[in-house]
mmCIF file with all atom_site columns, C-alpha atoms in Angstrom:
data_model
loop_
_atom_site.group_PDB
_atom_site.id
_atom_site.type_symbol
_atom_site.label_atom_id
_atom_site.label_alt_id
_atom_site.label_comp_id
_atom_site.label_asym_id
_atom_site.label_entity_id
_atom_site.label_seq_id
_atom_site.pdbx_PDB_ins_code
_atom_site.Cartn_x
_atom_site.Cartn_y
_atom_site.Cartn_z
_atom_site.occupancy
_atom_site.B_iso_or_equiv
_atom_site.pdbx_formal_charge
_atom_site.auth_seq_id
_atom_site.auth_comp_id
_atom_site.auth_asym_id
_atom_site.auth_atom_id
_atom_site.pdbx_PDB_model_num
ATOM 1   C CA . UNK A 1 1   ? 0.000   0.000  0.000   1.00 46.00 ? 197 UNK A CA 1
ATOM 2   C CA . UNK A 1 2   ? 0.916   3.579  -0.688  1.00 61.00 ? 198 UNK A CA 1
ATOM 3   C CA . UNK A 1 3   ? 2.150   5.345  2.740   1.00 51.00 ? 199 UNK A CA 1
ATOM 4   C CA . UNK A 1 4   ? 1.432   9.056  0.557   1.00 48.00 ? 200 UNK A CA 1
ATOM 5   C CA . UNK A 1 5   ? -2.149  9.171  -0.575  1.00 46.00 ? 201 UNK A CA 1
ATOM 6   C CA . UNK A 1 6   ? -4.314  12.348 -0.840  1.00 46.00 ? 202 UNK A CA 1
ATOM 7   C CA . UNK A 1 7   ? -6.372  13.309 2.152   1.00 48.00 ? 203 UNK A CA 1
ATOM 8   C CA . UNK A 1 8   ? -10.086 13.504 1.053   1.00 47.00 ? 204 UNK A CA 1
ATOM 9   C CA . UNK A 1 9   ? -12.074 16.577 2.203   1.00 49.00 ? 205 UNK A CA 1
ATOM 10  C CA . UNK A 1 10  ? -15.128 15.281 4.644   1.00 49.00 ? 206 UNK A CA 1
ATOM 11  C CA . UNK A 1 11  ? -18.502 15.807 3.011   1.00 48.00 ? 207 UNK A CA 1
ATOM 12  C CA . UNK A 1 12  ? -17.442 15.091 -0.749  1.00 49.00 ? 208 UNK A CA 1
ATOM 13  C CA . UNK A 1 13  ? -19.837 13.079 -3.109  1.00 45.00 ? 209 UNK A CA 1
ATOM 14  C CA . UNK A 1 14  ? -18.610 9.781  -4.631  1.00 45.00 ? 210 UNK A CA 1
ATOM 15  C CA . UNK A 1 15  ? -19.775 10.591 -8.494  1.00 48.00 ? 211 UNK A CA 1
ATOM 16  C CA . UNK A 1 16  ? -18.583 7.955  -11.078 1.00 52.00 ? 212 UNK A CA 1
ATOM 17  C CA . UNK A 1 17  ? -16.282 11.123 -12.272 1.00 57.00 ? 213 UNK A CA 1
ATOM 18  C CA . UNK A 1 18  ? -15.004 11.148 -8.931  1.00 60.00 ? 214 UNK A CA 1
ATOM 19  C CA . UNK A 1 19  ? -14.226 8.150  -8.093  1.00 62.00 ? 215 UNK A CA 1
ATOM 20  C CA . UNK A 1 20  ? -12.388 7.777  -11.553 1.00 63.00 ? 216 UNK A CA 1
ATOM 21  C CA . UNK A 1 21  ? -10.458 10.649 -9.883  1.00 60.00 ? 217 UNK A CA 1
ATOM 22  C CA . UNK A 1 22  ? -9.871  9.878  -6.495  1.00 65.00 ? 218 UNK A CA 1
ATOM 23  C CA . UNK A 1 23  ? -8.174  6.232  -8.184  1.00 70.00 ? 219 UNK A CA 1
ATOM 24  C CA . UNK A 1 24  ? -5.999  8.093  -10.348 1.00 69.00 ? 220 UNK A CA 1
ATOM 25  C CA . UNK A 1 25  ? -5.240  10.297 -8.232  1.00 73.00 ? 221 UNK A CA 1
ATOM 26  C CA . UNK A 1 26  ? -4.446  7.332  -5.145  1.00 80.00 ? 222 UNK A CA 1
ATOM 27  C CA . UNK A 1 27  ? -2.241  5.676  -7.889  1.00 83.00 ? 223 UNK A CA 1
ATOM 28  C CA . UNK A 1 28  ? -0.536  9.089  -9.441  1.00 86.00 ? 224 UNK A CA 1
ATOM 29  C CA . UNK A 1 29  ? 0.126   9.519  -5.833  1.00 86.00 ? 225 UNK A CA 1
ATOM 30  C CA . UNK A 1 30  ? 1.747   6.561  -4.974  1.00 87.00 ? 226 UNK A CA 1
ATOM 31  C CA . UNK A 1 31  ? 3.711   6.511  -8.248  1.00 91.00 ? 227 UNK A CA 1
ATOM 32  C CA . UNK A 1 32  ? 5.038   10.292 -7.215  1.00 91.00 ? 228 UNK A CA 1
ATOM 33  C CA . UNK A 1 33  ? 5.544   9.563  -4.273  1.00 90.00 ? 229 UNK A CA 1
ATOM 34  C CA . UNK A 1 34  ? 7.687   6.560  -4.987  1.00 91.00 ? 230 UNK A CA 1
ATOM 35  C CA . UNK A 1 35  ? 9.706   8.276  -8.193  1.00 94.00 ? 231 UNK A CA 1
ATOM 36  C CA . UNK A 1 36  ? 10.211  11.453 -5.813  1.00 93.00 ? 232 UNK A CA 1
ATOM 37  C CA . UNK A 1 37  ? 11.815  9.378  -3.104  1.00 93.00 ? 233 UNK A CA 1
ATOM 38  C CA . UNK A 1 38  ? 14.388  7.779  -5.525  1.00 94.00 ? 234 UNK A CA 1
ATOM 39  C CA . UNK A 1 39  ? 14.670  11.112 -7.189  1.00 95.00 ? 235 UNK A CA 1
ATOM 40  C CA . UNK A 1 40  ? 16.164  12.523 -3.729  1.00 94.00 ? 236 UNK A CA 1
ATOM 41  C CA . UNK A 1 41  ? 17.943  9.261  -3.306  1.00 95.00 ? 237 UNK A CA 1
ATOM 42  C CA . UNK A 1 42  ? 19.846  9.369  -6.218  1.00 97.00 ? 238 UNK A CA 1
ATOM 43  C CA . UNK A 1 43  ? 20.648  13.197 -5.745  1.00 96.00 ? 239 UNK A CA 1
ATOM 44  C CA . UNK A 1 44  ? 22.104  12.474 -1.884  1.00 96.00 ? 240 UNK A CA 1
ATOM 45  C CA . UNK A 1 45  ? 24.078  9.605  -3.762  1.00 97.00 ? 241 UNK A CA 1
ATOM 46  C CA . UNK A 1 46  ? 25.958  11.644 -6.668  1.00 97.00 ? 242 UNK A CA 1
ATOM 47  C CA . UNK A 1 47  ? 26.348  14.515 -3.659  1.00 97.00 ? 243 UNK A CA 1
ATOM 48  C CA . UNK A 1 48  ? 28.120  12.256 -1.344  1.00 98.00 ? 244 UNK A CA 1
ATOM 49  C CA . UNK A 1 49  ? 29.932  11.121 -4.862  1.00 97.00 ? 245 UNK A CA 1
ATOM 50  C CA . UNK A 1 50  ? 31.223  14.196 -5.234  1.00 97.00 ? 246 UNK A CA 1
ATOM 51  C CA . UNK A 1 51  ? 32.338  14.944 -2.028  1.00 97.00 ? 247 UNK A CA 1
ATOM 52  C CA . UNK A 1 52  ? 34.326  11.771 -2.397  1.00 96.00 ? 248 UNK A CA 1
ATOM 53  C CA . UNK A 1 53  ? 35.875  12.497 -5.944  1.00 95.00 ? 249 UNK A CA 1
ATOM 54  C CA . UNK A 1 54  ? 36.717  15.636 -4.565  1.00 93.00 ? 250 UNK A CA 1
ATOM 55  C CA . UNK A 1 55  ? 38.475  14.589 -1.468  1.00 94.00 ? 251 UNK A CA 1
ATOM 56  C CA . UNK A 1 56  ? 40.117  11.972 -3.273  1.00 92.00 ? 252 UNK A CA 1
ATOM 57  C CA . UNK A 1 57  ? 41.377  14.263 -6.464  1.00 92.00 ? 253 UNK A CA 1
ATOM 58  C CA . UNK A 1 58  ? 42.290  16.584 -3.624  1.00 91.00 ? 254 UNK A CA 1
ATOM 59  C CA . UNK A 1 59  ? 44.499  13.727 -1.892  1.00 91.00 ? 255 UNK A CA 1
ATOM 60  C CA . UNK A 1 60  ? 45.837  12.412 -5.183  1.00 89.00 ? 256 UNK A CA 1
ATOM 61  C CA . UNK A 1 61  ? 46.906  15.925 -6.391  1.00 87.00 ? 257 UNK A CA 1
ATOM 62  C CA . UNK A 1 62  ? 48.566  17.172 -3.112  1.00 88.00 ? 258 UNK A CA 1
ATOM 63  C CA . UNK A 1 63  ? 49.772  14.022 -1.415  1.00 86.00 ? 259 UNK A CA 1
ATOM 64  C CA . UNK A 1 64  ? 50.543  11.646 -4.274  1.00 85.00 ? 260 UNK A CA 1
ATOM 65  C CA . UNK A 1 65  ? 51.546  14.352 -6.628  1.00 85.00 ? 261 UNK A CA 1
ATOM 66  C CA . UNK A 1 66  ? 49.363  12.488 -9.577  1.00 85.00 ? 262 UNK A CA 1
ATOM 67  C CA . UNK A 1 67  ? 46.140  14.104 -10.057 1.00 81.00 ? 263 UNK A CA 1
ATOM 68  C CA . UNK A 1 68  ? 43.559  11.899 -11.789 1.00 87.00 ? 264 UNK A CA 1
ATOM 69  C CA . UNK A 1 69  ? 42.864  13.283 -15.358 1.00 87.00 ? 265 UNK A CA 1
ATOM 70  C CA . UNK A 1 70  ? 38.801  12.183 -14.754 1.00 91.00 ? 266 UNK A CA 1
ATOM 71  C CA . UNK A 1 71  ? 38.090  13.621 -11.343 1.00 90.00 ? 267 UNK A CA 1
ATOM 72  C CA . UNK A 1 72  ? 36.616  16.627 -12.921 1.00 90.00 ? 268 UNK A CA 1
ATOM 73  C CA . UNK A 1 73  ? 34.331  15.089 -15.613 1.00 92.00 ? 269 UNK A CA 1
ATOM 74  C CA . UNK A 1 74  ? 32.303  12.846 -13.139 1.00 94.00 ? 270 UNK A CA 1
ATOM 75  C CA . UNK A 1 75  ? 32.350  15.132 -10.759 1.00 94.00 ? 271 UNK A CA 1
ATOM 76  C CA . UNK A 1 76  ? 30.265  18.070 -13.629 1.00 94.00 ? 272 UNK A CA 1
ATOM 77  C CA . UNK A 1 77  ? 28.330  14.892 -14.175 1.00 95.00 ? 273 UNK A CA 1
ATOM 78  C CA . UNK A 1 78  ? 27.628  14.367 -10.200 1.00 96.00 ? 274 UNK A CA 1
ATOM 79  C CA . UNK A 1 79  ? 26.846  17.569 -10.173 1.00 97.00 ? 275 UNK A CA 1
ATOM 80  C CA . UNK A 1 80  ? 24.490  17.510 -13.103 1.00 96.00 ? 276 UNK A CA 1
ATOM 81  C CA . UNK A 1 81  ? 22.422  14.588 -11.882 1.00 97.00 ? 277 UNK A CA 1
ATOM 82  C CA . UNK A 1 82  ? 22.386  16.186 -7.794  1.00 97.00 ? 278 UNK A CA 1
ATOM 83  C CA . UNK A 1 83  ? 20.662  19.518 -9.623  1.00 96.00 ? 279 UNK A CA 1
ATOM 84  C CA . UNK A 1 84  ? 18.357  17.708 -11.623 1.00 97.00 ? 280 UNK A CA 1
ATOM 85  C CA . UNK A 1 85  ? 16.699  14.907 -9.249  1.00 96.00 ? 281 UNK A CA 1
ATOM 86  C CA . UNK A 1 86  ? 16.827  17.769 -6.504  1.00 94.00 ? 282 UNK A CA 1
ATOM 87  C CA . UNK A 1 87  ? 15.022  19.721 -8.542  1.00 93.00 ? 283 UNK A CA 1
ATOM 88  C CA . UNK A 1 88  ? 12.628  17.364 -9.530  1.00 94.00 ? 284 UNK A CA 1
ATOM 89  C CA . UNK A 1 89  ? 11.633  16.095 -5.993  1.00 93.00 ? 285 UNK A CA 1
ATOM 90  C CA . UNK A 1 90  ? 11.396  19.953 -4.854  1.00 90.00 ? 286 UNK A CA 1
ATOM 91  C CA . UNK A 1 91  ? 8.251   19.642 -7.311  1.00 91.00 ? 287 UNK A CA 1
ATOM 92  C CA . UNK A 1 92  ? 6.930   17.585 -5.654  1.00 90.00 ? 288 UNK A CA 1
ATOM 93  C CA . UNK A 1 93  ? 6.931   18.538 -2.538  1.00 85.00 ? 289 UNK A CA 1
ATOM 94  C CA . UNK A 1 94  ? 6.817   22.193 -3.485  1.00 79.00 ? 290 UNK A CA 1
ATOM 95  C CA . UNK A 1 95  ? 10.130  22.717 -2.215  1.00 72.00 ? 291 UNK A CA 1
ATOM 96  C CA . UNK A 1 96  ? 11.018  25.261 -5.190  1.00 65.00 ? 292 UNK A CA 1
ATOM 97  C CA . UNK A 1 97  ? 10.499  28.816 -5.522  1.00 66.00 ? 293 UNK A CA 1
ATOM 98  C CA . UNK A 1 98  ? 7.506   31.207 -5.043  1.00 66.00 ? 294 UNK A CA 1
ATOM 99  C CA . UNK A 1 99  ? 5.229   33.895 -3.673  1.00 63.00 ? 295 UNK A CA 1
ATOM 100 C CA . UNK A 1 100 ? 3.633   32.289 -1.191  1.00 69.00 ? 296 UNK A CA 1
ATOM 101 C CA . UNK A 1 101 ? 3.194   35.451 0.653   1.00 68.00 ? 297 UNK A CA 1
ATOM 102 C CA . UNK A 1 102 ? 1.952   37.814 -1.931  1.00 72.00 ? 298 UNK A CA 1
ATOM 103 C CA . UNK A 1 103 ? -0.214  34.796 -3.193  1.00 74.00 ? 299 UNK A CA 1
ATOM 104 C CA . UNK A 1 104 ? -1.828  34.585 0.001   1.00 74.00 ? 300 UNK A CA 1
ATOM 105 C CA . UNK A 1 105 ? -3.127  38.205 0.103   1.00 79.00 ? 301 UNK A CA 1
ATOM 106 C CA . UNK A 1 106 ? -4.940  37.140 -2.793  1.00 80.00 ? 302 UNK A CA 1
ATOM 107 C CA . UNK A 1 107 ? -9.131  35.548 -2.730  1.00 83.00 ? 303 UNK A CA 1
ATOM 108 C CA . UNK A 1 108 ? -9.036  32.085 -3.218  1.00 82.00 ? 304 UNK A CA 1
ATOM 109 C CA . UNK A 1 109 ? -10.594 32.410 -6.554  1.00 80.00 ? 305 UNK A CA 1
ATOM 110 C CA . UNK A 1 110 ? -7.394  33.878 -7.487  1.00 85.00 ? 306 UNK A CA 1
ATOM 111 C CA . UNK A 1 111 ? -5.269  31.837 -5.730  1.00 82.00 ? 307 UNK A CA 1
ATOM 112 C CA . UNK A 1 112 ? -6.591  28.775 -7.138  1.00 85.00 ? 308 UNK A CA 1
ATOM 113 C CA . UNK A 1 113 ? -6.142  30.086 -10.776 1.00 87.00 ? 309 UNK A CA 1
ATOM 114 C CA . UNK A 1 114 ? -2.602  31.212 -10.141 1.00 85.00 ? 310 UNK A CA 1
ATOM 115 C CA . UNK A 1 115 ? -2.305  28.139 -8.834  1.00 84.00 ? 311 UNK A CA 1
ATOM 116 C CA . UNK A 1 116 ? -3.181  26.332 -12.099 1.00 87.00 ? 312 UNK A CA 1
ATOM 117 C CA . UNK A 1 117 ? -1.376  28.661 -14.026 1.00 90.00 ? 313 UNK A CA 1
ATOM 118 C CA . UNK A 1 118 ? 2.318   28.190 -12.360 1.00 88.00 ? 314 UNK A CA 1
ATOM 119 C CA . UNK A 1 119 ? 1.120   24.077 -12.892 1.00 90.00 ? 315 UNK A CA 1
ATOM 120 C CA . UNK A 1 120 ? 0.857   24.332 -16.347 1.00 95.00 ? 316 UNK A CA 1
ATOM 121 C CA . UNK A 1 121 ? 3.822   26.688 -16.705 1.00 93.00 ? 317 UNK A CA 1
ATOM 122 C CA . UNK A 1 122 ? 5.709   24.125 -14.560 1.00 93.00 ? 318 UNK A CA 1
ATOM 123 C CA . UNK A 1 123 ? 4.453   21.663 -16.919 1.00 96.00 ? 319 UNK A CA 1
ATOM 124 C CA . UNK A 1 124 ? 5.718   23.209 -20.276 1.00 97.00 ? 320 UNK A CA 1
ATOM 125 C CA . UNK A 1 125 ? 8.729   23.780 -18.317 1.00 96.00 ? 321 UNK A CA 1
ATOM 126 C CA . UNK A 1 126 ? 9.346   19.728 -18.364 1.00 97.00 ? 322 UNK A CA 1
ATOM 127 C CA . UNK A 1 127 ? 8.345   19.303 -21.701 1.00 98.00 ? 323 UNK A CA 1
ATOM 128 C CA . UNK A 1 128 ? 11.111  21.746 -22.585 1.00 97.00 ? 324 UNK A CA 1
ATOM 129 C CA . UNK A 1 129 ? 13.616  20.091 -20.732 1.00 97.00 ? 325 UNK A CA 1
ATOM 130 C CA . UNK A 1 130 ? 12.513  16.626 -22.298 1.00 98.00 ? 326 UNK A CA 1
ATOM 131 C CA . UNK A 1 131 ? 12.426  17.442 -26.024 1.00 98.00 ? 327 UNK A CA 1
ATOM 132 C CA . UNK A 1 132 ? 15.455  19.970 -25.626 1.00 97.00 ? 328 UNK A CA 1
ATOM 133 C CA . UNK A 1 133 ? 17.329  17.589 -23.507 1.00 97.00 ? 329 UNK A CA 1
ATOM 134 C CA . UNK A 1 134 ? 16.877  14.700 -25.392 1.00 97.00 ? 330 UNK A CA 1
ATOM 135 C CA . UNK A 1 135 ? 17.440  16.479 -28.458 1.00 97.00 ? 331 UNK A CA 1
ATOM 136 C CA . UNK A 1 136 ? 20.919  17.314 -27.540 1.00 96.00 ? 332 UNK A CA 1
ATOM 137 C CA . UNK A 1 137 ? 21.493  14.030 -26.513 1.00 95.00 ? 333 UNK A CA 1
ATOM 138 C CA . UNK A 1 138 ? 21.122  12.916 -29.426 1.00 96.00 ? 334 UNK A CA 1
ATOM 139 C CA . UNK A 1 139 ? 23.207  15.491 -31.315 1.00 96.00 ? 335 UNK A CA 1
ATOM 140 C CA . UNK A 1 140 ? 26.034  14.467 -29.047 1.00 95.00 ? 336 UNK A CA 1
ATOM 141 C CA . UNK A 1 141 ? 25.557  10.957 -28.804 1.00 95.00 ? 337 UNK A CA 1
ATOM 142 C CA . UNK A 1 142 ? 28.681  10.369 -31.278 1.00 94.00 ? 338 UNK A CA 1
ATOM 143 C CA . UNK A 1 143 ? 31.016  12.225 -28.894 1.00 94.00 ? 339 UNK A CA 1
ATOM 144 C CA . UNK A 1 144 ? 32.692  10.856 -26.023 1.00 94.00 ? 340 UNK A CA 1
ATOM 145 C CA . UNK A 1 145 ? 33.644  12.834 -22.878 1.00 90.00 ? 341 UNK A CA 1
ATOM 146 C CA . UNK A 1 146 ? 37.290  13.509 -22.202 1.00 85.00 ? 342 UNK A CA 1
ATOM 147 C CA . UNK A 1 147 ? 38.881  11.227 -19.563 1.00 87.00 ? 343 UNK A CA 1
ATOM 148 C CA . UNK A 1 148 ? 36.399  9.138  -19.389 1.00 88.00 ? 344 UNK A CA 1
ATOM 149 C CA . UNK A 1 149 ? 35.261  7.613  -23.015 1.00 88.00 ? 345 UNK A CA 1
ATOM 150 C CA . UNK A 1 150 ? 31.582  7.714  -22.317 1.00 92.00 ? 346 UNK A CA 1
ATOM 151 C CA . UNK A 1 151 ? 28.788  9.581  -24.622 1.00 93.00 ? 347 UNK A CA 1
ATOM 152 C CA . UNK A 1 152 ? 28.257  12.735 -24.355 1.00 93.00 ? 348 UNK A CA 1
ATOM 153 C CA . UNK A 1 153 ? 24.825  11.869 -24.012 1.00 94.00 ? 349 UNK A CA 1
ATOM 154 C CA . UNK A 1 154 ? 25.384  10.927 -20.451 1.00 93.00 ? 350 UNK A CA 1
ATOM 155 C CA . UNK A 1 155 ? 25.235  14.444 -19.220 1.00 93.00 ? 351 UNK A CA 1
ATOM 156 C CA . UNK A 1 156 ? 21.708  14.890 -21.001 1.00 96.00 ? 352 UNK A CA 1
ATOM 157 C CA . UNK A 1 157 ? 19.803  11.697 -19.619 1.00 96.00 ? 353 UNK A CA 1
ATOM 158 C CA . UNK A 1 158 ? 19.716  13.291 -15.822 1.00 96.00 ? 354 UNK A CA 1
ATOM 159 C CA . UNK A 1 159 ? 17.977  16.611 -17.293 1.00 97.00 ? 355 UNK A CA 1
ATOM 160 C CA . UNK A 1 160 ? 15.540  14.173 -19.403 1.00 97.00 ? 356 UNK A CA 1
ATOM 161 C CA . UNK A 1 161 ? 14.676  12.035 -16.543 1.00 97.00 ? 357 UNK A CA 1
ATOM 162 C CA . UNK A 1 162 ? 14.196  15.066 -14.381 1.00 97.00 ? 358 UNK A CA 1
ATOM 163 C CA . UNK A 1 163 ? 11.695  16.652 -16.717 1.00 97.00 ? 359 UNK A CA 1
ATOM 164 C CA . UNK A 1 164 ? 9.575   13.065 -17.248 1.00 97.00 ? 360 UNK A CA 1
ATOM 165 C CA . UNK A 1 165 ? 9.020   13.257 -12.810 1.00 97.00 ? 361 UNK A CA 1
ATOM 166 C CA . UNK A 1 166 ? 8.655   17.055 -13.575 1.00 96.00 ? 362 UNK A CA 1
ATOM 167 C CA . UNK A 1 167 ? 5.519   16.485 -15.899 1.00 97.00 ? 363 UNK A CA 1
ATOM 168 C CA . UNK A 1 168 ? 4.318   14.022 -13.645 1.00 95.00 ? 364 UNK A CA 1
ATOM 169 C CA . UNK A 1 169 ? 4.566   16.076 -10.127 1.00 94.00 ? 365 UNK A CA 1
ATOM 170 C CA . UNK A 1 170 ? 2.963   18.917 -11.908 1.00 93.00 ? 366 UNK A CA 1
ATOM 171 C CA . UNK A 1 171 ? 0.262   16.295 -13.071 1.00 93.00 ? 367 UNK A CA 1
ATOM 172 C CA . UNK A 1 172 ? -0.216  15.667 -9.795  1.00 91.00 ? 368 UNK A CA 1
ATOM 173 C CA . UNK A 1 173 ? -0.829  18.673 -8.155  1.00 88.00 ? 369 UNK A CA 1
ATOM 174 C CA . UNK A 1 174 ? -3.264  19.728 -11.024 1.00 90.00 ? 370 UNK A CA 1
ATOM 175 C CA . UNK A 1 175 ? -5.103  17.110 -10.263 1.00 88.00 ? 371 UNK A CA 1
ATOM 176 C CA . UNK A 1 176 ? -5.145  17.406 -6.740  1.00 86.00 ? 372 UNK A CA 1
ATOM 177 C CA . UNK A 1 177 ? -5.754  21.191 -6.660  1.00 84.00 ? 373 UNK A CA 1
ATOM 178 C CA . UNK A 1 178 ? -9.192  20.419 -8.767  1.00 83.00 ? 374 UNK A CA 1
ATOM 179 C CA . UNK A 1 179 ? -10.448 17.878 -6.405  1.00 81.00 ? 375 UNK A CA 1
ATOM 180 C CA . UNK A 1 180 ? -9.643  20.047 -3.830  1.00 78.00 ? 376 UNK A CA 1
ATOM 181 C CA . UNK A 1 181 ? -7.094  17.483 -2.140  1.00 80.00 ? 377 UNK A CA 1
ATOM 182 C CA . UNK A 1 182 ? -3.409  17.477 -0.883  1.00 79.00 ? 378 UNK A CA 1
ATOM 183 C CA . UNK A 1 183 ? -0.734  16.142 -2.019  1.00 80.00 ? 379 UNK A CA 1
ATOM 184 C CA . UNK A 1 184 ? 1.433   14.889 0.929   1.00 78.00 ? 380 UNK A CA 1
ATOM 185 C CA . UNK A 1 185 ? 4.983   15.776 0.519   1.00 76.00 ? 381 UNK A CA 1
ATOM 186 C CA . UNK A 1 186 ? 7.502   12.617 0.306   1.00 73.00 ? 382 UNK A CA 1
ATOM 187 C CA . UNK A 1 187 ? 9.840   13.462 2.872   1.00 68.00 ? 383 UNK A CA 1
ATOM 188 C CA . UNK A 1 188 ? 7.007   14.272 5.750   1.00 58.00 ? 384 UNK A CA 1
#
């Protein structure tokens, strides 16, 4: 069972729309909430990877006087994929940035709308980073990094995953913010 499902207001019908709703929602949920928990688990892995390619270039450079020629290419990787999966999983728990205050001076009516809006901006947002991502990728796919002999394509894949969970936390929160529900953050 899924530990993150929406909270259901008291006093709501069950209409054949809305339970069709409600069981998307329950599943979108506990797909999000899943995907945003690896998301963060993945970014706290490359972190503490580059903490350790950086010691360890560090030690190699001023105590064994041979600095390792790939240290800096995973580490702009490392760094690529903590960004990305950070960012995505701040989606979802609406971690990232906004105007929460000046939003909140505002009648629901508005707030709600505003609401929707920043959603589907949020949303276009991922689809950018998908097609635009993966576009490079491919452009690049031929080339291999220096030092390491890999694709180039390597450093595109993190942005391209990022924007799928992107599209899919937005999703979410659309969803929830017309059936009036809440999504529960991952990391509560």
């Amino acid at each position: 069972t899924c530990r993150n499902v929406v909270t259901k207001p008291e006093g709501q019908s069950s209409t054949p729309s809305g339970f069709f709703w409600k069981n998307a929602m329950n599943w979108l949920t506990c797909l999000n909430s899943y995907l945003s928990r690896w998301a963060m688990y993945i970014a706290v892995a490359c972190l503490l990877g580059i903490v350790g390619v950086v010691v360890g270039s560090v030690i190699w450079r001023y105590i064994l006087n041979d600095a390792p020629s790939w240290s800096e290419q995973v580490a702009l990787v490392l760094v690529i994929n903590v960004a990305m999966f950070g960012a995505a999983a701040g989606v979802r728990d609406e971690g990232h940035i906004g105007m929460e205050s000046l939003i909140g001076l505002l009648p629901k009516g508005y707030q709600f709308w505003i609401g929707n809006l920043v959603g589907l901006i949020t949303i276009v947002f991922g689809i950018s980073l998908v097609w635009g991502c993966t576009m490079m990728g491919i452009s690049v796919w031929d080339n291999k990094m220096p030092t390491l002999g890999i694709s180039e394509a390597f450093r595109y894949m993190p942005c391209v995953a990022a924007g799928v969970l992107i599209i899919l936390f937005s999703i979410e929160h659309l969803i929830a913010m017309f059936t009036d529900k809440e999504v529960i953050p991952s990391w509560h």
